[in-house]
């Protein structure tokens, strides 16, 4: 019963095109999970690791209600899985999902669309209660015949078994501007263990620097239902693009780089800045191929205001540093 219901919901997510269709299908998924989970998720098991803050089970469960994010990631992962499983040789696909949370939101709903004999997945989470929740969901939905391993581990240090050749790795443990949560540290660890043919999702995260008026930029504010698609959310017209600070992707971490900081060059500050007084960071994400999250479509792509030029108007240049060795954060240096 529940497997069939989930199949209908996830098919509606994949087929959704308009913002309203995306919202409705993601809300159905959220209601489905909340109907099946009788007990509330703990909100006091947030864990600080070297690389960020792992959300509590309750906080991770709430991510499903960031609707455009949920829909976009499910669409992108479905597209990637189909790319593997369309192989006429009946190839199996091995999946690693790092930071699955209590719902395993980005993989579990897709399983009914694929033959159980062609999927093996390792689901990793640092919170035992989140894994227990997933473990309880599997038989209720009717997915107990799928080859799913639950691993309680820190995804920043987890070693993938040598005999598990990963085809697809997924990790969505993000906050806006890549602050707070351990997305970069987890990506760094998992990607270094993948073959050149394996796919990592998200495929690319881009961080840009711009001078703008933060309060006039589109961003996902209070209620999820207020979100507009990127085409309906026009950026502030006086925004000044400065530079792409960095791009996180598989190639970035495949290079030998042990540095836990990323530093920019110095950038000239404008002397006249009334129309764009804020120094801000903008995030865009390519989930897979043409499936993307634009600025302001999700909490994780909200713009981030670093500092106002009114507070540093005696300085002429600024340099930015992203540090993810502890809790990911941004610093600025003035000249």
XYZ file of N, CA, C and O in Angstrom, residues 2-191:
760
model
N 1.780 1.318 0.968
C 2.607 2.514 1.079
C 3.622 2.626 -0.057
O 3.968 3.719 -0.499
N 4.107 1.484 -0.542
C 5.053 1.503 -1.655
C 4.396 2.077 -2.902
O 5.000 2.888 -3.625
N 3.166 1.694 -3.137
C 2.440 2.212 -4.295
C 2.172 3.707 -4.141
O 2.321 4.480 -5.096
N 1.808 4.121 -2.935
C 1.571 5.546 -2.682
C 2.845 6.358 -2.900
O 2.823 7.435 -3.507
N 3.978 5.831 -2.400
C 5.250 6.531 -2.568
C 5.630 6.607 -4.047
O 6.167 7.624 -4.506
N 5.354 5.537 -4.792
C 5.652 5.526 -6.223
C 4.901 6.631 -6.947
O 5.468 7.345 -7.794
N 3.637 6.810 -6.610
C 2.822 7.859 -7.243
C 3.401 9.238 -6.906
O 3.504 10.120 -7.775
N 3.791 9.430 -5.653
C 4.328 10.725 -5.222
C 5.635 11.043 -5.946
O 5.828 12.146 -6.472
N 6.548 10.080 -5.980
C 7.859 10.363 -6.578
C 7.733 10.542 -8.090
O 8.483 11.349 -8.688
N 6.810 9.863 -8.722
C 6.572 10.093 -10.151
C 6.054 11.508 -10.400
O 6.412 12.147 -11.400
N 5.227 12.000 -9.478
C 4.732 13.381 -9.624
C 5.857 14.393 -9.409
O 5.880 15.448 -10.049
N 6.810 14.070 -8.535
C 7.974 14.936 -8.333
C 8.802 14.997 -9.611
O 9.190 16.085 -10.077
N 9.077 13.843 -10.204
C 9.904 13.788 -11.409
C 9.221 14.489 -12.578
O 9.872 15.163 -13.383
N 7.898 14.381 -12.652
C 7.156 14.984 -13.766
C 6.878 16.467 -13.571
O 6.504 17.156 -14.534
N 7.061 16.996 -12.361
C 6.698 18.383 -12.077
C 7.548 19.362 -12.881
O 8.751 19.172 -13.041
N 6.897 20.422 -13.370
C 7.597 21.443 -14.156
C 7.445 22.830 -13.556
O 8.423 23.535 -13.352
N 6.227 23.215 -13.254
C 6.000 24.553 -12.705
C 6.342 24.567 -11.212
O 6.438 23.511 -10.570
N 6.527 25.766 -10.672
C 6.812 25.903 -9.248
C 5.666 25.324 -8.422
O 5.889 24.629 -7.424
N 4.423 25.579 -8.825
C 3.275 25.059 -8.072
C 3.248 23.533 -8.074
O 2.931 22.909 -7.058
N 3.575 22.929 -9.210
C 3.628 21.466 -9.277
C 4.729 20.919 -8.370
O 4.543 19.906 -7.691
N 5.872 21.591 -8.343
C 6.970 21.161 -7.489
C 6.594 21.263 -6.015
O 6.860 20.357 -5.225
N 5.972 22.369 -5.657
C 5.546 22.553 -4.268
C 4.550 21.476 -3.845
O 4.681 20.871 -2.779
N 3.560 21.235 -4.687
C 2.511 20.272 -4.342
C 3.079 18.862 -4.196
O 2.770 18.144 -3.237
N 3.934 18.455 -5.111
C 4.479 17.098 -5.051
C 5.409 16.918 -3.852
O 5.398 15.874 -3.198
N 6.203 17.954 -3.541
C 7.095 17.865 -2.378
C 6.310 17.876 -1.070
O 6.680 17.204 -0.105
N 5.218 18.636 -1.029
C 4.360 18.639 0.161
C 3.738 17.263 0.375
O 3.599 16.803 1.512
N 3.378 16.590 -0.711
C 2.840 15.230 -0.596
C 3.875 14.291 0.017
O 3.547 13.454 0.858
N 5.133 14.435 -0.400
C 6.195 13.599 0.160
C 6.382 13.890 1.639
O 6.535 12.969 2.454
N 6.352 15.159 2.008
C 6.500 15.535 3.413
C 5.371 14.943 4.259
O 5.613 14.385 5.333
N 4.149 15.049 3.771
C 3.002 14.500 4.510
C 3.096 12.979 4.602
O 2.725 12.383 5.624
N 3.608 12.355 3.554
C 3.761 10.896 3.545
C 4.701 10.453 4.663
O 4.386 9.545 5.437
N 5.855 11.103 4.764
C 6.815 10.737 5.813
C 6.226 10.972 7.200
O 6.376 10.144 8.109
N 5.578 12.112 7.387
C 5.060 12.442 8.711
C 3.918 11.515 9.124
O 3.702 11.273 10.311
N 3.212 10.977 8.130
C 2.148 10.013 8.424
C 2.744 8.686 8.909
O 2.192 8.035 9.804
N 3.886 8.302 8.343
C 4.484 7.018 8.682
C 5.301 7.055 9.965
O 5.436 6.041 10.651
N 5.865 8.218 10.285
C 6.688 8.340 11.491
C 5.796 8.798 12.646
O 5.311 9.931 12.660
N 5.581 7.924 13.605
C 4.662 8.227 14.704
C 5.322 9.063 15.791
O 4.687 9.899 16.429
N 6.606 8.830 16.019
C 7.305 9.535 17.102
C 8.063 10.740 16.554
O 8.536 10.735 15.417
N 8.186 11.754 17.388
C 8.933 12.944 16.969
C 10.430 12.632 16.964
O 10.922 11.802 17.736
N 11.146 13.308 16.075
C 12.591 13.122 15.987
C 13.280 13.964 17.063
O 12.871 15.092 17.337
N 14.337 13.434 17.676
C 15.043 14.233 18.693
C 15.669 15.486 18.088
O 16.178 15.458 16.971
N 15.600 16.574 18.843
C 16.201 17.823 18.370
C 17.427 18.206 19.197
O 17.956 19.313 19.060
N 17.878 17.294 20.059
C 19.010 17.585 20.943
C 20.232 16.723 20.618
O 21.138 16.592 21.439
N 20.278 16.126 19.408
C 21.413 15.263 19.073
C 22.251 15.844 17.931
O 22.818 15.126 17.127
N 22.293 17.163 17.866
C 23.210 17.841 16.953
C 24.644 17.498 17.369
O 24.952 17.436 18.562
N 25.526 17.266 16.411
C 26.881 16.812 16.724
C 27.899 17.711 16.034
O 27.822 17.944 14.821
N 28.855 18.210 16.809
C 29.943 19.015 16.261
C 31.080 18.092 15.839
O 31.587 17.312 16.645
N 31.463 18.158 14.580
C 32.577 17.356 14.067
C 33.598 18.304 13.448
O 33.325 19.486 13.245
N 34.784 17.773 13.165
C 35.814 18.588 12.525
C 35.457 18.774 11.061
O 35.796 17.962 10.204
N 34.737 19.839 10.780
C 34.276 20.091 9.422
C 32.885 20.678 9.380
O 32.396 21.071 8.323
N 32.219 20.762 10.566
C 30.896 21.370 10.587
C 30.003 20.800 11.666
O 30.427 19.995 12.495
N 28.760 21.209 11.624
C 27.761 20.756 12.593
C 26.809 19.795 11.895
O 26.142 20.159 10.920
N 26.778 18.546 12.366
C 25.818 17.568 11.852
C 24.469 17.851 12.504
O 24.346 17.863 13.727
N 23.468 18.092 11.681
C 22.149 18.466 12.189
C 21.563 17.394 13.103
O 21.858 16.205 12.961
N 20.714 17.821 14.014
C 19.940 16.874 14.809
C 19.005 16.107 13.886
O 18.755 16.506 12.735
N 18.461 15.007 14.370
C 17.515 14.234 13.564
C 16.313 15.074 13.178
O 15.805 14.992 12.051
N 15.859 15.912 14.104
C 14.724 16.793 13.820
C 15.079 17.812 12.740
O 14.306 18.054 11.807
N 16.275 18.408 12.864
C 16.710 19.387 11.868
C 16.863 18.768 10.493
O 16.496 19.372 9.477
N 17.394 17.546 10.443
C 17.555 16.854 9.159
C 16.193 16.512 8.552
O 15.998 16.600 7.339
N 15.235 16.126 9.406
C 13.889 15.806 8.915
C 13.216 17.032 8.308
O 12.493 16.933 7.311
N 13.476 18.196 8.882
C 12.852 19.431 8.398
C 13.309 19.804 6.990
O 12.632 20.576 6.298
N 14.463 19.267 6.561
C 14.988 19.630 5.241
C 14.045 19.221 4.117
O 14.070 19.820 3.031
N 13.221 18.206 4.330
C 12.279 17.790 3.294
C 11.317 18.924 2.951
O 10.779 18.990 1.844
N 11.098 19.838 3.902
C 10.158 20.943 3.689
C 10.776 22.137 2.971
O 10.107 23.148 2.764
N 12.058 22.041 2.603
C 12.652 23.009 1.684
C 12.341 22.463 0.295
O 13.126 21.762 -0.320
N 11.146 22.803 -0.200
C 10.510 22.015 -1.246
C 11.255 21.993 -2.578
O 11.403 20.938 -3.191
N 11.709 23.145 -3.041
C 12.387 23.162 -4.335
C 13.704 22.389 -4.257
O 14.099 21.702 -5.200
N 14.379 22.496 -3.119
C 15.600 21.706 -2.925
C 15.288 20.211 -3.009
O 15.976 19.468 -3.719
N 14.265 19.756 -2.295
C 13.903 18.338 -2.288
C 13.591 17.845 -3.695
O 14.110 16.813 -4.147
N 12.754 18.594 -4.403
C 12.353 18.195 -5.758
C 13.562 18.160 -6.690
O 13.753 17.212 -7.459
N 14.404 19.187 -6.626
C 15.541 19.288 -7.550
C 16.542 18.159 -7.326
O 17.041 17.558 -8.291
N 16.835 17.851 -6.059
C 17.782 16.772 -5.795
C 17.212 15.423 -6.217
O 17.928 14.591 -6.793
N 15.949 15.172 -5.937
C 15.348 13.898 -6.359
C 15.361 13.777 -7.876
O 15.688 12.717 -8.425
N 15.044 14.866 -8.570
C 15.078 14.835 -10.039
C 16.484 14.550 -10.555
O 16.676 13.747 -11.479
N 17.480 15.237 -9.987
C 18.851 15.055 -10.442
C 19.363 13.656 -10.185
O 20.029 13.049 -11.045
N 19.059 13.114 -9.001
C 19.518 11.766 -8.656
C 18.813 10.720 -9.521
O 19.426 9.753 -9.975
N 17.526 10.923 -9.774
C 16.797 10.015 -10.668
C 17.445 9.992 -12.048
O 17.644 8.923 -12.647
N 17.809 11.161 -12.537
C 18.436 11.251 -13.860
C 19.778 10.514 -13.874
O 20.107 9.808 -14.835
N 20.551 10.671 -12.789
C 21.841 9.991 -12.703
C 21.662 8.476 -12.607
O 22.390 7.706 -13.253
N 20.702 8.023 -11.787
C 20.450 6.581 -11.654
C 19.999 5.984 -12.978
O 20.419 4.887 -13.359
N 19.156 6.701 -13.688
C 18.663 6.221 -14.978
C 19.802 6.088 -15.969
O 19.835 5.162 -16.792
N 20.759 7.006 -15.872
C 21.921 6.958 -16.765
C 22.676 5.636 -16.596
O 23.134 5.034 -17.562
N 22.803 5.178 -15.356
C 23.461 3.903 -15.093
C 22.572 2.713 -15.459
O 23.008 1.755 -16.088
N 21.317 2.777 -15.045
C 20.451 1.601 -15.132
C 19.801 1.422 -16.495
O 19.119 0.423 -16.734
N 20.003 2.369 -17.413
C 19.551 2.180 -18.791
C 20.503 1.268 -19.562
O 20.239 0.908 -20.705
N 21.589 0.885 -18.923
C 22.573 -0.005 -19.534
C 21.903 -1.332 -19.907
O 21.344 -2.016 -19.054
N 21.961 -1.716 -21.167
C 21.295 -2.971 -21.578
C 21.931 -4.220 -20.979
O 21.350 -5.299 -21.030
N 23.118 -4.086 -20.403
C 23.788 -5.247 -19.812
C 23.285 -5.539 -18.395
O 23.878 -6.340 -17.678
N 22.205 -4.882 -17.994
C 21.612 -5.116 -16.678
C 22.607 -4.861 -15.549
O 22.685 -5.595 -14.569
N 23.367 -3.804 -15.683
C 24.360 -3.440 -14.676
C 23.679 -3.085 -13.354
O 22.613 -2.490 -13.336
N 24.327 -3.450 -12.256
C 23.882 -2.992 -10.944
C 24.480 -1.623 -10.662
O 25.503 -1.253 -11.237
N 23.869 -0.885 -9.765
C 24.398 0.410 -9.367
C 24.654 0.398 -7.866
O 23.785 -0.003 -7.079
N 25.864 0.783 -7.483
C 26.245 0.893 -6.079
C 26.199 2.362 -5.670
O 26.844 3.210 -6.296
N 25.456 2.650 -4.594
C 25.217 4.030 -4.159
C 25.731 4.223 -2.741
O 25.529 3.363 -1.876
N 26.383 5.347 -2.497
C 26.712 5.786 -1.143
C 25.955 7.081 -0.891
O 26.037 8.028 -1.688
N 25.216 7.120 0.212
C 24.437 8.308 0.586
C 24.954 8.762 1.946
O 24.673 8.144 2.973
N 25.735 9.834 1.943
C 26.386 10.317 3.162
C 25.555 11.425 3.812
O 25.364 12.488 3.221
N 25.067 11.137 5.013
C 24.207 12.086 5.719
C 22.761 11.905 5.309
O 22.099 12.836 4.846
N 22.244 10.683 5.494
C 20.910 10.349 4.971
C 19.769 10.916 5.800
O 18.642 11.039 5.303
N 20.036 11.258 7.080
C 18.964 11.775 7.919
C 17.920 10.709 8.237
O 18.062 9.541 7.853
N 16.831 11.081 8.898
C 15.832 10.089 9.348
C 14.883 9.611 8.255
O 14.118 8.675 8.487
N 14.918 10.253 7.066
C 14.018 9.857 5.987
C 14.753 9.273 4.781
O 14.106 8.717 3.889
N 16.071 9.437 4.710
C 16.829 9.090 3.489
C 16.103 9.661 2.270
O 15.881 8.989 1.257
N 15.759 10.933 2.374
C 14.832 11.592 1.453
C 15.249 11.531 -0.009
O 14.393 11.500 -0.895
N 16.550 11.519 -0.274
C 16.999 11.655 -1.657
C 17.173 10.321 -2.374
O 17.384 10.301 -3.584
N 17.087 9.214 -1.644
C 17.249 7.892 -2.258
C 16.029 6.999 -2.058
O 15.523 6.387 -2.997
N 15.516 6.942 -0.825
C 14.432 6.006 -0.500
C 13.213 6.158 -1.423
O 12.689 5.146 -1.913
N 12.724 7.377 -1.700
C 11.532 7.492 -2.555
C 11.745 6.983 -3.978
O 10.781 6.608 -4.646
N 13.013 6.965 -4.431
C 13.284 6.546 -5.807
C 13.355 5.031 -5.970
O 13.210 4.512 -7.085
N 13.564 4.297 -4.894
C 13.783 2.860 -4.995
C 12.635 2.107 -5.668
O 12.885 1.198 -6.471
N 11.355 2.438 -5.386
C 10.281 1.675 -6.033
C 10.276 1.780 -7.558
O 9.630 0.961 -8.223
N 11.008 2.753 -8.108
C 11.036 2.915 -9.562
C 12.049 1.988 -10.235
O 12.100 1.915 -11.465
N 12.858 1.289 -9.433
C 13.924 0.462 -9.986
C 13.850 -0.957 -9.414
O 13.430 -1.152 -8.277
N 14.302 -1.899 -10.206
C 14.303 -3.302 -9.779
C 15.233 -3.498 -8.584
O 16.370 -3.007 -8.586
N 14.753 -4.217 -7.587
C 15.514 -4.389 -6.336
C 16.841 -5.115 -6.551
O 17.793 -4.914 -5.788
N 16.936 -5.932 -7.603
C 18.155 -6.680 -7.853
C 19.272 -5.857 -8.470
O 20.393 -6.343 -8.617
N 18.969 -4.616 -8.820
C 19.968 -3.811 -9.521
C 20.514 -2.660 -8.679
O 21.261 -1.821 -9.185
N 20.145 -2.609 -7.407
C 20.580 -1.497 -6.553
C 21.165 -2.029 -5.253
O 20.557 -2.868 -4.575
N 22.343 -1.520 -4.900
C 22.925 -1.707 -3.570
C 23.274 -0.328 -3.043
O 23.859 0.483 -3.769
N 22.930 -0.060 -1.791
C 23.180 1.272 -1.249
C 23.706 1.196 0.175
O 23.263 0.363 0.974
N 24.666 2.066 0.479
C 25.152 2.280 1.841
C 24.626 3.631 2.297
O 24.914 4.661 1.678
N 23.829 3.626 3.346
C 23.257 4.846 3.906
C 24.003 5.180 5.195
O 23.995 4.397 6.133
N 24.642 6.350 5.214
C 25.499 6.737 6.336
C 24.881 7.908 7.079
O 24.425 8.874 6.466
N 24.887 7.824 8.398
C 24.531 8.986 9.218
C 25.247 8.874 10.558
O 25.471 7.762 11.063
N 25.573 10.010 11.110
C 26.291 10.035 12.391
C 25.342 9.865 13.567
O 25.760 9.493 14.669
N 24.044 10.105 13.329
C 23.041 10.000 14.388
C 22.347 8.638 14.357
O 21.687 8.298 13.366
N 22.487 7.890 15.439
C 21.870 6.561 15.513
C 20.355 6.642 15.378
O 19.728 5.770 14.763
N 19.754 7.700 15.933
C 18.287 7.814 15.878
C 17.798 8.025 14.445
O 16.717 7.566 14.074
N 18.593 8.711 13.632
C 18.219 8.895 12.225
C 18.244 7.570 11.489
O 17.327 7.243 10.717
N 19.284 6.783 11.720
C 19.368 5.468 11.073
C 18.256 4.537 11.547
O 17.704 3.761 10.762
N 17.925 4.619 12.817
C 16.821 3.801 13.352
C 15.512 4.159 12.659
O 14.694 3.298 12.339
N 15.321 5.463 12.404
C 14.120 5.916 11.715
C 14.054 5.336 10.303
O 13.003 4.828 9.874
N 15.173 5.392 9.570
C 15.210 4.830 8.215
C 14.948 3.329 8.259
O 14.186 2.779 7.457
N 15.584 2.657 9.220
C 15.416 1.212 9.375
C 13.953 0.844 9.610
O 13.466 -0.170 9.089
N 13.252 1.670 10.358
C 11.831 1.419 10.625
C 10.959 1.699 9.401
O 9.927 1.051 9.199
N 11.375 2.686 8.587
C 10.581 3.037 7.408
C 10.624 1.947 6.341
O 9.631 1.713 5.644
N 11.769 1.301 6.192
C 11.987 0.378 5.076
C 10.924 -0.724 5.007
O 10.292 -0.904 3.955
N 10.644 -1.470 6.086
C 9.608 -2.513 5.979
C 8.199 -1.944 5.882
O 7.325 -2.558 5.267
N 7.971 -0.778 6.493
C 6.635 -0.170 6.433
C 6.291 0.192 4.987
O 5.166 -0.030 4.521
N 7.279 0.742 4.263
C 7.043 1.119 2.865
C 7.021 -0.119 1.966
O 6.337 -0.140 0.941
N 7.746 -1.168 2.366
C 7.825 -2.377 1.553
C 9.100 -2.453 0.739
O 9.106 -2.968 -0.386
N 10.206 -1.947 1.322
C 11.485 -1.900 0.610
C 12.517 -2.841 1.226
O 13.707 -2.734 0.941
N 12.068 -3.796 2.045
C 13.004 -4.634 2.797
C 13.803 -5.588 1.905
O 14.842 -6.114 2.332
N 13.378 -5.804 0.667
C 14.117 -6.700 -0.222
C 15.229 -5.999 -0.987
O 15.984 -6.637 -1.731
N 15.325 -4.694 -0.826
C 16.431 -3.956 -1.449
C 17.687 -4.127 -0.600
O 17.622 -4.257 0.624
N 18.842 -4.102 -1.266
C 20.127 -4.291 -0.599
C 20.585 -2.949 -0.023
O 21.263 -2.164 -0.693
N 20.201 -2.690 1.232
C 20.493 -1.417 1.884
C 21.263 -1.672 3.175
O 20.811 -2.420 4.038
N 22.419 -1.029 3.306
C 23.213 -1.129 4.532
C 23.110 0.185 5.308
O 23.283 1.257 4.726
N 22.827 0.095 6.593
C 22.776 1.283 7.463
C 24.099 1.373 8.236
O 24.445 0.435 8.969
N 24.808 2.456 8.070
C 26.114 2.615 8.716
C 26.099 3.858 9.600
O 25.913 4.976 9.097
N 26.305 3.652 10.906
C 26.443 4.794 11.822
C 27.910 5.217 11.817
O 28.782 4.490 12.312
N 28.187 6.361 11.227
C 29.577 6.784 11.073
C 29.631 8.280 10.774
O 28.646 8.896 10.360
N 30.818 8.838 10.975
C 31.112 10.212 10.592
C 31.518 10.198 9.118
O 32.568 9.654 8.761
N 30.706 10.782 8.245
C 30.971 10.729 6.804
C 32.228 11.495 6.406
O 32.734 11.306 5.297
N 32.752 12.320 7.306
C 33.979 13.064 7.020
C 35.201 12.143 7.059
O 36.211 12.407 6.407
N 35.103 11.053 7.808
C 36.239 10.126 7.939
C 35.908 8.705 7.471
O 36.780 7.848 7.490
N 34.687 8.459 7.060
C 34.241 7.110 6.706
C 35.039 6.553 5.518
O 35.267 7.246 4.523
N 35.432 5.294 5.635
C 36.136 4.601 4.564
C 35.174 3.635 3.868
O 34.625 2.729 4.501
N 34.983 3.836 2.592
C 34.115 2.956 1.813
C 34.781 1.588 1.668
O 35.980 1.519 1.392
N 34.045 0.493 1.874
C 34.653 -0.842 1.725
C 35.303 -1.019 0.356
O 34.772 -0.569 -0.663
N 36.456 -1.679 0.339
C 37.229 -1.847 -0.894
C 36.452 -2.613 -1.960
O 36.643 -2.402 -3.158
N 35.584 -3.530 -1.525
C 34.852 -4.353 -2.493
C 33.531 -3.710 -2.930
O 32.746 -4.337 -3.638
N 33.287 -2.461 -2.498
C 32.058 -1.758 -2.886
C 32.449 -0.662 -3.878
O 32.848 0.434 -3.494
N 32.372 -0.971 -5.156
C 32.772 -0.027 -6.200
C 31.635 0.963 -6.469
O 30.633 0.613 -7.102
N 31.804 2.170 -5.991
C 30.722 3.162 -6.009
C 30.492 3.693 -7.425
O 31.426 4.105 -8.113
N 29.222 3.690 -7.831
C 28.819 4.321 -9.089
C 28.292 5.732 -8.852
O 28.540 6.637 -9.641
N 27.541 5.885 -7.760
C 26.889 7.164 -7.465
C 27.031 7.466 -5.984
O 26.691 6.637 -5.140
N 27.560 8.642 -5.664
C 27.656 9.099 -4.275
C 26.845 10.379 -4.132
O 26.885 11.249 -5.002
N 26.131 10.479 -3.030
C 25.252 11.623 -2.777
C 25.516 12.160 -1.384
O 25.611 11.393 -0.418
N 25.648 13.471 -1.282
C 25.681 14.109 0.034
C 25.098 15.506 -0.078
O 25.562 16.310 -0.887
N 24.071 15.757 0.699
C 23.486 17.103 0.758
C 23.428 17.487 2.226
O 22.474 17.183 2.929
N 24.483 18.121 2.688
C 24.590 18.546 4.087
C 25.034 20.005 4.074
O 26.114 20.354 4.533
N 24.166 20.851 3.520
C 24.540 22.226 3.207
C 23.737 23.259 3.964
O 22.568 23.054 4.284
N 24.401 24.392 4.188
C 23.788 25.616 4.665
C 24.167 26.690 3.648
O 25.040 26.465 2.802
N 23.506 27.843 3.700
C 23.822 28.867 2.694
C 25.283 29.310 2.790
O 25.884 29.355 3.849
N 25.854 29.586 1.608
C 27.260 29.994 1.459
C 28.220 28.950 2.021
O 29.356 29.267 2.370
N 27.754 27.715 2.108
C 28.564 26.594 2.618
C 29.066 26.840 4.041
O 30.136 26.352 4.422
N 28.299 27.558 4.833
C 28.648 27.799 6.231
C 28.046 26.704 7.112
O 27.112 26.003 6.720
N 28.587 26.552 8.309
C 28.036 25.740 9.402
C 28.087 24.226 9.190
O 28.654 23.496 9.999
N 27.477 23.736 8.116
C 27.351 22.298 7.932
C 28.547 21.722 7.162
O 29.257 22.447 6.454
N 28.755 20.396 7.247
C 30.021 19.810 6.767
C 30.026 19.357 5.310
O 30.717 18.397 4.961
N 29.293 20.014 4.428
C 29.243 19.583 3.025
C 30.623 19.461 2.390
O 30.932 18.466 1.728
N 31.465 20.456 2.587
C 32.768 20.453 1.909
C 33.662 19.346 2.468
O 34.315 18.627 1.715
N 33.672 19.195 3.782
C 34.514 18.165 4.396
C 34.051 16.758 3.996
O 34.874 15.871 3.729
N 32.732 16.534 3.954
C 32.209 15.231 3.538
C 32.530 14.977 2.067
O 32.991 13.893 1.687
N 32.291 15.984 1.228
C 32.576 15.840 -0.209
C 34.039 15.479 -0.426
O 34.366 14.587 -1.226
N 34.901 16.166 0.278
C 36.346 15.944 0.146
C 36.712 14.485 0.461
O 37.470 13.851 -0.272
N 36.144 13.954 1.530
C 36.449 12.577 1.928
C 35.893 11.559 0.941
O 36.598 10.637 0.514
N 34.630 11.720 0.570
C 33.982 10.717 -0.296
C 34.564 10.758 -1.705
O 34.861 9.717 -2.301
N 34.748 11.952 -2.257
C 35.217 12.076 -3.641
C 36.595 11.442 -3.825
O 36.868 10.808 -4.841
